[in-house]
């Protein structure tokens, strides 16, 4: 069959993700789709996938994606006439200790928050459902009845047939060899059988996705890992409808197949394959059986299912699966090439994700933006750090090894650290200086989370309850409220926007007024076309036209560096005379926050830092310790304060000067855990949790930051106007519990008058108010007014137990901003 010379969308890869994407592009969008597969459909990882289909994840949007997969697999055969092998057997997750049981209580709560029912059942009930199982060590199990299993190859062939039925073209035996580029976009796909002009490319090449991306200069951080499972002969007494089993404390999983069992696991010492290119001809191939390595799973599985000891083994499957450094898959438009989209790295749950991932990716391709909050899987979550193949390998193996470990709150990765450090790293870490910082890592940056007092070991001790840093963080919190704290926030992403069209370009993408006088700064969101919040940042106008050129300084969160830069660049108006430059490593950032901040700052600079000369929401260039410092009067803790952006080489000297001057006031370094506690009391929103692309500023209580009255057009304005002129169906509110021992983490269910009303988006503890604090959206299809919010009786479901809660519609601390603007 001759290749067409042109296609609107070229999909590369004929596994389940590629076929699902082609199917949805053709069915839902009537797109002109061409799918290219270098071998035969399913020849990469799909054909040897185990086929377990679970739905619950910690993200509501990803859970929705997985639920869509199940719904699709149930009915796809009716459309195509090809069976998918779908069986809704349900899934049992086993717990053998109290920490795991607490994790399941929280998972059951999350499930309810997301509209799913997960039951917690006793060992005897497990035995009734699965008579072949040994249960003597069980505390209990979770039961999700709508999970199941499917045949990966059958689903893929059914999706491929559906794609063809809706007009997509599929060509097997065609290898992509490169791309022709023009101005950073792909204009032709080159293959071993000809060249195809196209408008968009979707890289669903599975284990080859990294090298396909590299042909267009795109980083797709994947590491193939050898994943093993066995298929047994028929086992007497095993029901054909037996539930799938996940036994994470023994690192194993089971599913019934043709009267026998499929059994595999996620070991703590996984074996990587190559850090180089995957051979093009590694199709329908496996590695040699590695029984020595697999023995750890066999030993544990036989204890759980004794019948395995005498069961015959029909086959061992030892094949590569593409895993990512954080265990989440990859979707979205590549930052380096605007018209290549990626769907890859499914971490051995591509079958569970396949239907839904293809659905959202197809819409992303056609609309140019994600249809849901897909931040946790967005390719923009990565950075240049992820081009380091060795680092990606090590972090990916750690993530694989934690696949079945207990998910303790606030747990940090350990591999590949330290990678990026601020000039203060050694100062803050060293006990000689008396700081004893305990660091966390964000996008490669080491950041001080808390400081261990003398006599406390400087390391995190994880638990399901209060962790070992709870008391020390409370002390840091009170330092900020009573005097001032110095935060090392050098990891902040920082950008400059320059050029004669800088102001106009930023006014288009920003929801708030940013083209103010030089010396002003603005808190703003950047909205998508649905009016959802894509970015949340500060824009400071350093210079205006006529005074040396238009120059803006943008500050955003550490983890959003690639995301926000890509969004800004992609959404500047066509032809805009504006340039975005990443200056993150040019500046260290020291945030000085607290009621004594002005007294301290006045003692180290000759600049006038009085409220009249330097009011809130302004930026000045001042001199500290001989260094020119960009001082931004802004806060994320609810106190008088400044962010001091210091030339990187001068950061240490400026820090030492601040510490010395602050000693008489009781000022000292403070970490990110205290920052989180402080912002919760003040009601400041965190992007990625409290505010996301699913949420409008008006639902989030941020409508005051949207410039609707200005008459200026901006991206998302139409949706924002609609949101502003109707009663929202959800509104963000704060909640506290009277019981100070309650641990809130986020995703706890909100009950209003005993009925499901939403779930918390973030949670923690407020040391000033002495209470646990959570934020979440209260939802009601008929609208959420202030009267509706205040007239309800509220409870939070915490680890499956309802706890009385009080709702708060304003900040718990300094509601009039008197301290912030002092």
GROMACS .gro file of C-alpha atoms in nm, residues 567-742:
model
  176
  567UNK     CA    1   0.294   2.815   2.800
  568UNK     CA    2   0.413   3.175   2.774
  569UNK     CA    3   0.613   3.117   2.457
  570UNK     CA    4   0.332   2.917   2.293
  571UNK     CA    5   0.069   3.183   2.369
  572UNK     CA    6   0.245   3.505   2.282
  573UNK     CA    7   0.044   3.660   1.997
  574UNK     CA    8   0.170   3.578   1.648
  575UNK     CA    9   0.433   3.829   1.544
  576UNK     CA   10   0.473   3.969   1.896
  577UNK     CA   11   0.798   4.160   1.937
  578UNK     CA   12   0.867   4.002   2.273
  579UNK     CA   13   1.133   3.762   2.395
  580UNK     CA   14   1.125   3.534   2.700
  581UNK     CA   15   1.464   3.457   2.858
  582UNK     CA   16   1.518   3.208   3.138
  583UNK     CA   17   1.735   3.375   3.406
  584UNK     CA   18   1.676   3.123   3.685
  585UNK     CA   19   2.044   3.056   3.749
  586UNK     CA   20   2.136   3.426   3.735
  587UNK     CA   21   1.973   3.502   4.071
  588UNK     CA   22   1.959   3.354   4.416
  589UNK     CA   23   1.638   3.431   4.605
  590UNK     CA   24   1.620   3.507   4.976
  591UNK     CA   25   1.271   3.571   5.108
  592UNK     CA   26   1.270   3.783   5.423
  593UNK     CA   27   0.924   3.751   5.583
  594UNK     CA   28   0.786   3.858   5.921
  595UNK     CA   29   0.696   4.165   6.131
  596UNK     CA   30   1.065   4.249   6.192
  597UNK     CA   31   1.155   4.227   5.823
  598UNK     CA   32   1.157   4.605   5.767
  599UNK     CA   33   1.369   4.673   6.076
  600UNK     CA   34   1.622   4.418   5.960
  601UNK     CA   35   1.625   4.536   5.598
  602UNK     CA   36   1.663   4.900   5.697
  603UNK     CA   37   1.979   4.810   5.883
  604UNK     CA   38   2.152   4.652   5.583
  605UNK     CA   39   2.061   4.892   5.301
  606UNK     CA   40   2.068   5.269   5.250
  607UNK     CA   41   1.748   5.246   5.046
  608UNK     CA   42   1.427   5.379   5.198
  609UNK     CA   43   1.218   5.071   5.278
  610UNK     CA   44   0.943   5.256   5.464
  611UNK     CA   45   0.585   5.177   5.371
  612UNK     CA   46   0.549   5.513   5.199
  613UNK     CA   47   0.863   5.473   4.988
  614UNK     CA   48   0.830   5.100   4.927
  615UNK     CA   49   0.464   4.989   4.949
  616UNK     CA   50   0.329   4.641   4.898
  617UNK     CA   51   0.314   4.531   4.533
  618UNK     CA   52   0.624   4.723   4.425
  619UNK     CA   53   0.975   4.633   4.315
  620UNK     CA   54   1.293   4.832   4.375
  621UNK     CA   55   1.660   4.777   4.306
  622UNK     CA   56   1.848   4.821   4.632
  623UNK     CA   57   2.203   4.752   4.747
  624UNK     CA   58   2.283   4.499   5.021
  625UNK     CA   59   2.642   4.399   5.106
  626UNK     CA   60   2.759   4.574   4.790
  627UNK     CA   61   2.529   4.371   4.566
  628UNK     CA   62   2.251   4.510   4.346
  629UNK     CA   63   1.938   4.332   4.463
  630UNK     CA   64   1.594   4.318   4.306
  631UNK     CA   65   1.362   4.356   4.604
  632UNK     CA   66   1.000   4.251   4.546
  633UNK     CA   67   0.758   4.347   4.820
  634UNK     CA   68   0.533   4.044   4.816
  635UNK     CA   69   0.452   3.756   5.048
  636UNK     CA   70   0.336   3.394   5.051
  637UNK     CA   71   0.319   3.367   5.431
  638UNK     CA   72   0.083   3.650   5.526
  639UNK     CA   73   0.342   3.883   5.678
  640UNK     CA   74   0.536   4.196   5.591
  641UNK     CA   75   0.812   4.079   5.362
  642UNK     CA   76   1.033   4.096   5.060
  643UNK     CA   77   1.172   3.855   4.806
  644UNK     CA   78   1.535   3.956   4.753
  645UNK     CA   79   1.665   3.845   4.415
  646UNK     CA   80   2.042   3.856   4.442
  647UNK     CA   81   2.311   3.799   4.178
  648UNK     CA   82   2.392   3.432   4.231
  649UNK     CA   83   2.756   3.488   4.320
  650UNK     CA   84   2.658   3.735   4.593
  651UNK     CA   85   2.387   3.518   4.754
  652UNK     CA   86   2.611   3.385   5.031
  653UNK     CA   87   2.739   3.727   5.134
  654UNK     CA   88   2.391   3.881   5.136
  655UNK     CA   89   2.260   3.585   5.338
  656UNK     CA   90   2.538   3.622   5.596
  657UNK     CA   91   2.462   3.995   5.622
  658UNK     CA   92   2.092   3.931   5.680
  659UNK     CA   93   2.160   3.662   5.940
  660UNK     CA   94   2.402   3.881   6.133
  661UNK     CA   95   2.167   4.180   6.127
  662UNK     CA   96   1.869   3.962   6.218
  663UNK     CA   97   2.023   3.793   6.520
  664UNK     CA   98   1.911   4.064   6.768
  665UNK     CA   99   1.554   4.027   6.639
  666UNK     CA  100   1.551   3.647   6.665
  667UNK     CA  101   1.549   3.607   6.285
  668UNK     CA  102   1.681   3.278   6.144
  669UNK     CA  103   1.655   3.050   5.838
  670UNK     CA  104   1.324   2.874   5.788
  671UNK     CA  105   1.223   2.588   5.556
  672UNK     CA  106   0.954   2.496   5.308
  673UNK     CA  107   0.743   2.293   5.552
  674UNK     CA  108   0.690   2.606   5.762
  675UNK     CA  109   0.614   2.798   5.442
  676UNK     CA  110   0.334   2.552   5.367
  677UNK     CA  111   0.187   2.589   5.715
  678UNK     CA  112   0.203   2.968   5.696
  679UNK     CA  113   0.035   2.987   5.355
  680UNK     CA  114  -0.247   2.756   5.467
  681UNK     CA  115  -0.331   2.990   5.755
  682UNK     CA  116  -0.337   3.284   5.516
  683UNK     CA  117  -0.544   3.100   5.255
  684UNK     CA  118  -0.298   3.140   4.969
  685UNK     CA  119  -0.364   2.898   4.685
  686UNK     CA  120  -0.110   2.649   4.550
  687UNK     CA  121  -0.108   2.581   4.177
  688UNK     CA  122  -0.136   2.212   4.095
  689UNK     CA  123  -0.354   2.141   4.397
  690UNK     CA  124  -0.589   2.426   4.500
  691UNK     CA  125  -0.590   2.588   4.157
  692UNK     CA  126  -0.550   2.392   3.834
  693UNK     CA  127  -0.651   2.412   3.466
  694UNK     CA  128  -0.986   2.269   3.580
  695UNK     CA  129  -1.057   2.568   3.806
  696UNK     CA  130  -1.151   2.927   3.723
  697UNK     CA  131  -1.033   3.225   3.930
  698UNK     CA  132  -1.396   3.291   4.025
  699UNK     CA  133  -1.440   2.942   4.166
  700UNK     CA  134  -1.108   2.976   4.349
  701UNK     CA  135  -1.192   3.314   4.507
  702UNK     CA  136  -0.941   3.494   4.286
  703UNK     CA  137  -1.183   3.686   4.066
  704UNK     CA  138  -1.037   4.010   4.201
  705UNK     CA  139  -0.722   3.935   4.001
  706UNK     CA  140  -0.903   3.924   3.665
  707UNK     CA  141  -0.912   4.248   3.462
  708UNK     CA  142  -1.265   4.220   3.324
  709UNK     CA  143  -1.343   4.587   3.398
  710UNK     CA  144  -1.040   4.703   3.202
  711UNK     CA  145  -1.192   4.631   2.862
  712UNK     CA  146  -0.862   4.471   2.759
  713UNK     CA  147  -0.885   4.146   2.567
  714UNK     CA  148  -0.686   3.852   2.699
  715UNK     CA  149  -0.661   3.478   2.656
  716UNK     CA  150  -0.957   3.315   2.830
  717UNK     CA  151  -1.156   3.637   2.862
  718UNK     CA  152  -1.478   3.499   2.710
  719UNK     CA  153  -1.482   3.207   2.952
  720UNK     CA  154  -1.388   3.438   3.241
  721UNK     CA  155  -1.678   3.672   3.161
  722UNK     CA  156  -1.918   3.380   3.155
  723UNK     CA  157  -1.785   3.253   3.488
  724UNK     CA  158  -1.809   3.597   3.646
  725UNK     CA  159  -2.173   3.635   3.547
  726UNK     CA  160  -2.311   3.308   3.680
  727UNK     CA  161  -2.334   3.131   4.013
  728UNK     CA  162  -2.042   2.884   4.022
  729UNK     CA  163  -2.111   2.513   4.062
  730UNK     CA  164  -1.812   2.485   4.295
  731UNK     CA  165  -1.625   2.722   4.527
  732UNK     CA  166  -1.303   2.688   4.719
  733UNK     CA  167  -1.340   2.706   5.096
  734UNK     CA  168  -1.123   2.649   5.400
  735UNK     CA  169  -1.192   2.390   5.670
  736UNK     CA  170  -1.059   2.326   6.019
  737UNK     CA  171  -1.118   2.046   6.266
  738UNK     CA  172  -1.147   2.096   6.639
  739UNK     CA  173  -0.939   1.784   6.704
  740UNK     CA  174  -0.576   1.900   6.668
  741UNK     CA  175  -0.449   1.543   6.619
  742UNK     CA  176  -0.622   1.497   6.284
   0.00000   0.00000   0.00000
